[in-house]
Coordinates of C-alpha atoms and ligand atoms in Angstrom, one line a residue:
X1 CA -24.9 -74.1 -165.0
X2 CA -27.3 -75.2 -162.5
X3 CA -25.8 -74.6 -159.0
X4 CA -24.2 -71.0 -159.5
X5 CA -22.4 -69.4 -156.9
X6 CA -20.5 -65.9 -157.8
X7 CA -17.8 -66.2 -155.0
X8 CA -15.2 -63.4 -154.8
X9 CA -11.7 -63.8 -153.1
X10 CA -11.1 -60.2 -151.3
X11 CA -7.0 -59.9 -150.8
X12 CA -6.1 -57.7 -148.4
X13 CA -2.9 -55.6 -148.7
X14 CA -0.4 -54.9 -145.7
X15 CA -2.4 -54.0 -142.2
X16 CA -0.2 -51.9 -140.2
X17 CA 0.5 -52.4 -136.1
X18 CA -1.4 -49.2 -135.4
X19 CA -4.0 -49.2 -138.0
X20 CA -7.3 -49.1 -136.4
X21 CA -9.8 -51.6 -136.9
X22 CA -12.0 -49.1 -138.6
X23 CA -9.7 -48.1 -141.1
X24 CA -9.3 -51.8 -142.0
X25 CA -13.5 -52.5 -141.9
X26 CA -13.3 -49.3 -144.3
X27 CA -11.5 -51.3 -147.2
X28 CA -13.3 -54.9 -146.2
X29 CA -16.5 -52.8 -146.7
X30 CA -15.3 -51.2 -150.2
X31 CA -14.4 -54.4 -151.2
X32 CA -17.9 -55.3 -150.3
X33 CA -19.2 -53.0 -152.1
X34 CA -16.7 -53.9 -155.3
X35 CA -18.0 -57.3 -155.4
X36 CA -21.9 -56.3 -154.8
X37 CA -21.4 -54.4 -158.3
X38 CA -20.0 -57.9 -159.8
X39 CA -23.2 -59.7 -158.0
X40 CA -21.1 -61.6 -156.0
X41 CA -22.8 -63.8 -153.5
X42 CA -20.2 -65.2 -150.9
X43 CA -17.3 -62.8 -150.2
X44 CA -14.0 -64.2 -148.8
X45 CA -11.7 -62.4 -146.3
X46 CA -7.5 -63.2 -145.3
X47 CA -7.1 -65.4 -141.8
X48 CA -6.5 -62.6 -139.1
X49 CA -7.8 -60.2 -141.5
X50 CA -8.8 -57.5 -138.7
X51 CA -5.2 -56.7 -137.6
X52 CA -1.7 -56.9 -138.6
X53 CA -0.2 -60.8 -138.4
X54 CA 0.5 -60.2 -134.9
X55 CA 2.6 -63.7 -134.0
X56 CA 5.2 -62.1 -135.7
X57 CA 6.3 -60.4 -132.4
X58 CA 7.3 -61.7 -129.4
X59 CA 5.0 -60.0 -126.2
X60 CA 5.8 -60.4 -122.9
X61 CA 2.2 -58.6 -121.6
X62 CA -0.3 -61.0 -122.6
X63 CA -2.5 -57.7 -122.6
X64 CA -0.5 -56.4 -126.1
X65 CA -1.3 -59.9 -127.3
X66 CA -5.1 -59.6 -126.1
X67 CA -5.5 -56.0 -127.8
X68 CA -5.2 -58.1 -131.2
X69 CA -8.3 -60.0 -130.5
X70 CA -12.2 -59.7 -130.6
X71 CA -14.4 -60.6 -127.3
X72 CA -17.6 -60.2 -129.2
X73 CA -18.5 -61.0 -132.8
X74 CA -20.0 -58.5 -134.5
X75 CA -17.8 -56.0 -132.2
X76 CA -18.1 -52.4 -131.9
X77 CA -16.0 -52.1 -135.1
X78 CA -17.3 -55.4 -136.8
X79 CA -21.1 -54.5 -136.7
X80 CA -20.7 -52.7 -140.3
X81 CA -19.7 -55.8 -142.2
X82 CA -22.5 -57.6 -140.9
X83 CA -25.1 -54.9 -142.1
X84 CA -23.2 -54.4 -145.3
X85 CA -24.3 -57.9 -145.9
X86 CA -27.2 -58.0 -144.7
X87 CA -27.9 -55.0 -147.1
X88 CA -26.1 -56.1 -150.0
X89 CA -27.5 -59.6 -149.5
X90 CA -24.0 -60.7 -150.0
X91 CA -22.4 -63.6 -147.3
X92 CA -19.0 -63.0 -146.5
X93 CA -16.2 -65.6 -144.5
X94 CA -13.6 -63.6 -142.4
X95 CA -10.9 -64.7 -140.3
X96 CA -9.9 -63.2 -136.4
X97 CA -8.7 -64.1 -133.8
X98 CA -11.3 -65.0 -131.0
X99 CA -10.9 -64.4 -127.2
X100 CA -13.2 -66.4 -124.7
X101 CA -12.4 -64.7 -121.5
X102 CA -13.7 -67.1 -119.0
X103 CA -12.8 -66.9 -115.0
X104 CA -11.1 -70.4 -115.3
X105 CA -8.6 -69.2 -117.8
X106 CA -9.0 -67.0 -121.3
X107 CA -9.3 -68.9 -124.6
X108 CA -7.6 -68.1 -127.7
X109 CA -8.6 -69.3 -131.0
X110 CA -7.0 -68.4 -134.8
X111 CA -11.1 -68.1 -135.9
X112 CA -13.1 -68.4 -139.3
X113 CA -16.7 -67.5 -139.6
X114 CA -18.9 -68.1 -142.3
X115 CA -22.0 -65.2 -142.1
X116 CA -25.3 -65.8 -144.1
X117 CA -26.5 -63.3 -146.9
X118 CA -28.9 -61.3 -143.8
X119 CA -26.5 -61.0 -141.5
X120 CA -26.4 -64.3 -139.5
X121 CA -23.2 -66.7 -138.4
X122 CA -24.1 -70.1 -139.7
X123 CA -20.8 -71.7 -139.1
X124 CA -17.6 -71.3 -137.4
X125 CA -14.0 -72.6 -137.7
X126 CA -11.2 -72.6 -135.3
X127 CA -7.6 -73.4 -136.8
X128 CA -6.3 -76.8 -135.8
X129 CA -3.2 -76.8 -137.8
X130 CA -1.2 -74.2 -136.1
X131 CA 2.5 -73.2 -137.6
X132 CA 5.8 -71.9 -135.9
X133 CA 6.9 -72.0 -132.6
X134 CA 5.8 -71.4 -128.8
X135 CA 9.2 -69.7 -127.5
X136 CA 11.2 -66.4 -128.4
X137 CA 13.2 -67.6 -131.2
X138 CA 15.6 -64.3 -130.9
X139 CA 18.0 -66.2 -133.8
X140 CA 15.0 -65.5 -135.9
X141 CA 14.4 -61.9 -138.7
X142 CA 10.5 -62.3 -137.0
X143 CA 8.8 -64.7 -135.2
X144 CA 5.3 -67.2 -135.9
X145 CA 4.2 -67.8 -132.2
X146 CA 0.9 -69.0 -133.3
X147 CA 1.7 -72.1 -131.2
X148 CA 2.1 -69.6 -128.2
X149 CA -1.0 -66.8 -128.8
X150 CA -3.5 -69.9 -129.9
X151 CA -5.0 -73.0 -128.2
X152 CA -5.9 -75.8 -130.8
X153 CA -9.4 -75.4 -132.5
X154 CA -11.9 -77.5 -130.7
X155 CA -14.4 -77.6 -133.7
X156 CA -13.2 -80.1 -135.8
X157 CA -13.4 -79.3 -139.6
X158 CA -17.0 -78.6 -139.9
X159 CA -19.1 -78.1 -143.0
X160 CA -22.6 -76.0 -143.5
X161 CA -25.6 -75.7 -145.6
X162 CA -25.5 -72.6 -147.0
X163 CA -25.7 -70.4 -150.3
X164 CA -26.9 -73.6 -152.1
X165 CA -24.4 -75.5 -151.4
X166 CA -22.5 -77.3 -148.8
X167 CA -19.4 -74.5 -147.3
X168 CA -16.1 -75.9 -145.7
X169 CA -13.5 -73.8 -143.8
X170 CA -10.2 -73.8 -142.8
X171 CA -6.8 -71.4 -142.4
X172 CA -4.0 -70.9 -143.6
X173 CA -1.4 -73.9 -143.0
X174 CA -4.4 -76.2 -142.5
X175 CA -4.4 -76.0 -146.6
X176 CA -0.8 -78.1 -146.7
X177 CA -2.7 -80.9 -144.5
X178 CA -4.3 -83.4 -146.9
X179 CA -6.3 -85.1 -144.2
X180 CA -7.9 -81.1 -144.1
X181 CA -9.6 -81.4 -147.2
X182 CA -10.1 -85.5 -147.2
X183 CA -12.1 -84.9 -144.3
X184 CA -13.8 -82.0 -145.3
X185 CA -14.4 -83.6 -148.9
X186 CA -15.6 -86.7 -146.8
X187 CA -18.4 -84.5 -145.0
X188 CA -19.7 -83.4 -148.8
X189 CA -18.0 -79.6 -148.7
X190 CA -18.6 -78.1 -152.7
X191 CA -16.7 -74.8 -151.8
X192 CA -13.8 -74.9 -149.1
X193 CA -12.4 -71.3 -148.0
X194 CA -8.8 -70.4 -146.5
X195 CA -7.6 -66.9 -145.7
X196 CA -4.0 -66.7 -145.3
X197 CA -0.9 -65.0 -144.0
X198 CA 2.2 -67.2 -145.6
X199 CA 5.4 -64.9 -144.7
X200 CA 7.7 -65.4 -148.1
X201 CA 10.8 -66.1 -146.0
X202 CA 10.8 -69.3 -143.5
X203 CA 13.5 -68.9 -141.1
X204 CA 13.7 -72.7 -140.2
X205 CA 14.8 -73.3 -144.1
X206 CA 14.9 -70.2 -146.4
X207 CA 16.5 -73.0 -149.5
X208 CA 12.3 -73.2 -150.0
X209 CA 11.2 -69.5 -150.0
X210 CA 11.4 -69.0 -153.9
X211 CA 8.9 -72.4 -153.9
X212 CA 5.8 -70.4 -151.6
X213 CA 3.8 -69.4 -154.3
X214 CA 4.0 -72.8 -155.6
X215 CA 3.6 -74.5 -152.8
X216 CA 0.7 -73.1 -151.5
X217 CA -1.0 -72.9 -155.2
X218 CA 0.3 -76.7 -155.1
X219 CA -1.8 -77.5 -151.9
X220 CA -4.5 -76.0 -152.4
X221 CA -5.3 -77.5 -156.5
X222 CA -4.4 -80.8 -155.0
X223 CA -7.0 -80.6 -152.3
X224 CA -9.4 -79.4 -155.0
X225 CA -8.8 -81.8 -157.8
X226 CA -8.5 -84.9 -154.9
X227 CA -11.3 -83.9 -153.2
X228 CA -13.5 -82.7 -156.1
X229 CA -14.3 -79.2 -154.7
X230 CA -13.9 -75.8 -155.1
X231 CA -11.4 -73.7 -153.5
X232 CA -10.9 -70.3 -152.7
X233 CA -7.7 -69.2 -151.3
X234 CA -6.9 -65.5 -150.1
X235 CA -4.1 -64.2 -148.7
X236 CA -3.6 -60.9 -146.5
X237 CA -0.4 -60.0 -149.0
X238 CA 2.6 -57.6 -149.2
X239 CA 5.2 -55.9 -147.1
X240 CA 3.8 -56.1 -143.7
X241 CA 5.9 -54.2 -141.0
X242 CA 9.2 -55.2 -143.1
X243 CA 8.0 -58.4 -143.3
X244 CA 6.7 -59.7 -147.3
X245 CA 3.5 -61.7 -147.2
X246 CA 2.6 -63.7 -150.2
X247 CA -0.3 -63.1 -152.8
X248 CA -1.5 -65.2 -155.4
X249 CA -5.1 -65.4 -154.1
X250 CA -7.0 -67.6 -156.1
X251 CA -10.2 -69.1 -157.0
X252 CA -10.0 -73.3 -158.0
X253 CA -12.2 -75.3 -159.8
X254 CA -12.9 -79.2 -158.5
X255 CA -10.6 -79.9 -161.3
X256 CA -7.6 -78.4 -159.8
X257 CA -7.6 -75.6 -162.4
X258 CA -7.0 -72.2 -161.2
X259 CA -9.4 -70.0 -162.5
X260 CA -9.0 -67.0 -161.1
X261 CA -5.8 -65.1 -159.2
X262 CA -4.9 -62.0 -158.3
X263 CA -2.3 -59.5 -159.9
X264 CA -0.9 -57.5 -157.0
X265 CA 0.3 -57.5 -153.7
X266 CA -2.9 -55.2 -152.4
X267 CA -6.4 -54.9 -151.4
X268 CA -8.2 -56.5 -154.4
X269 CA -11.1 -58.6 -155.1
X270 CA -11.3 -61.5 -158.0
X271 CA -14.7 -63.1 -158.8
X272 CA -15.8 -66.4 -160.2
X273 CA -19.1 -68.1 -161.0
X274 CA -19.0 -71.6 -159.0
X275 CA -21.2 -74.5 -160.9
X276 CA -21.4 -76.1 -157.5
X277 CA -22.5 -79.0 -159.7
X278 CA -19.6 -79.6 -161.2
X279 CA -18.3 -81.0 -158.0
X280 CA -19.7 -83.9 -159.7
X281 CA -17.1 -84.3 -162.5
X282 CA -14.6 -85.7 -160.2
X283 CA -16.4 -87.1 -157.3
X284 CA -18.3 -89.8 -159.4
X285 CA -15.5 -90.0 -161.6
X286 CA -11.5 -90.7 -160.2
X287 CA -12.5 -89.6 -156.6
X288 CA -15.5 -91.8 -155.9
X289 CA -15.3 -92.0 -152.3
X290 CA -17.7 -94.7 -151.8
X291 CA -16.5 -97.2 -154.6
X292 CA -12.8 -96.3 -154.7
X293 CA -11.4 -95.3 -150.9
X294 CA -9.9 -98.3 -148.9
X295 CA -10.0 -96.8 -145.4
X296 CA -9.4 -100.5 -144.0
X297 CA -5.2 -99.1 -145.0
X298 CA -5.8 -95.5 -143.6
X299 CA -5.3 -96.2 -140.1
X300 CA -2.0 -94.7 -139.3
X301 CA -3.6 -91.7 -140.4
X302 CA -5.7 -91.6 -137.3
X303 CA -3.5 -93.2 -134.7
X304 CA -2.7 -90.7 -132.0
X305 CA 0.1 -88.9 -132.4
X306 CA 3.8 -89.8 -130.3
X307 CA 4.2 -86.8 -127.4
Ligands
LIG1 N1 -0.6 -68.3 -140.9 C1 0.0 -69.4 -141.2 O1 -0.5 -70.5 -140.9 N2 1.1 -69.3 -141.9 C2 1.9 -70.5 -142.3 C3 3.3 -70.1 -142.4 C4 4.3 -71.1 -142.7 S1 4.7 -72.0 -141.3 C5 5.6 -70.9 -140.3 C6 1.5 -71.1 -143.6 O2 1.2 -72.3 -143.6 O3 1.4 -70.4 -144.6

């Protein structure tokens, strides 16, 4: 091995409504500490992994929506992750959602952040993909107004030098976007992360919801294995306030081979040492972007899209 990275996927089970941000920073930080004991360097959190998966209800007072997101980052309640790194010397990526508040109009973003082994935010990611609907679908068991509570990341899909490697982020439903991981693979990411809330029924056409798993394991190996990188998928899992949230978190080598997943439906953490080297064994093989892509066919891909 000559560019190890110990990366841990921490799954997070069900978060209730009124479960306090504490109590949930309580079992990130045991976690934490879990995956100090396994000398894990780079810890990864769920999307939205302070709160319950709020868009699942319907608010008419934008200030019930609001109480779901941070103003500052580290917050009040946050501050203890960041020192838990910086004393574990372990960097962690976690997933909230961000409120600007700004005189000309709030901002609301479905956030990543990727924070260094002492404590430091070297990147941040703000979901572009985002799933569901903007109205009250009443027809519907529970809602995804992610289109309605978030405005359209306006960070493009970054990547970051950091824990020897180059680090790529994304959330949730970006993973079932190819062009997500082309054009992170294209920027050079070794390790992309995703945290995820993936309800197992999808109103719109429940003939798929015994295919989640495998869809979203299918995804995500594909943009490993086309992309040459590793992945590392984890979900916030189980049954949320009546509603079932997916597991399955899992770690994926460049290859598209799963080598790691987790068992249960609850808080756990599974570990892998990443040769970020091996990276190599597809992208100078099959996936040679520089001999083998033909971009000159690509450009439908980037044509702007019909309102
Ligand atoms: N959080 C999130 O993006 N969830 C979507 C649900 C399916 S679309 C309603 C996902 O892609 O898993």
């Amino acid at each position: 091995m000559s560019r190890p990275l110990t990366v841990a996927a921490a799954q997070l089970g069900p978060i209730a409504r009124d479960e306090p941000r504490s109590a949930v920073v309580k079992r990130m930080l045991a976690l934490m500490q879990e995956a100090h004991e396994k000398d894990v360097d780079l810890i990864v959190f769920p999307e939205l992994a302070l709160t319950t998966f709020f868009p699942r209800w319907y608010f008419e007072d934008q200030a019930d929506v609001d109480a779901f997101f941070e103003t500052e980052m580290p917050g009040l309640e946050t501050q203890a992750l960041f020192d838990k790194a910086k004393e574990l010397q372990i960097g962690f990526y976690l997933g909230y959602a961000e409120l600007i508040k700004d005189p000309a109009g709030d901002r609301h973003f479905n956030t990543a952040i990727l924070v260094d082994k002492t404590g430091e935010i070297i990147g941040k990611y703000r979901k572009i993909h985002l799933p569901g609907h903007e109205e009250n679908e009443t027809w519907r068991p529970f809602q995804h107004l992610e289109r309605r509570y978030f405005e359209t990341g306006d960070l493009g899909f970054g990547t970051y030098e950091g824990f020897g490697g180059t680090m790529g982020m994304c959330l949730c439903n970006d993973r079932r976007w190819p062009e997500t991981f082309r054009v992170l693979g294209l920027k050079g990411a070794e390790l992309v992360m995703i945290g995820y809330n993936t309800p197992l029924h999808y109103p719109p056409a429940p003939e798929h919801d015994h295919l989640q798993d495998f869809h979203n394991h299918l995804s995500m190996q594909a943009g490993a294995y086309q992309n040459g990188t590793w992945v590392v998928g984890v979900a916030k899992a189980g049954k949320e306030e009546g509603c079932d949230l997916i597991g399955k978190s899992c770690i994926i080598a460049p290859t598209g081979e799963i080598v790691a997943v987790a068992e249960t439906l609850g808080d756990e953490l599974i570990t892998h040492v990443c040769d970020l080297d091996r990276c190599d064994e597809i992208r100078k093989n099959v996936f040679d972007f520089r001999r083998y892509r033909e971009p000159e066919n690509y450009t439908p891909i980037t044509e702007a899209k019909e309102k």
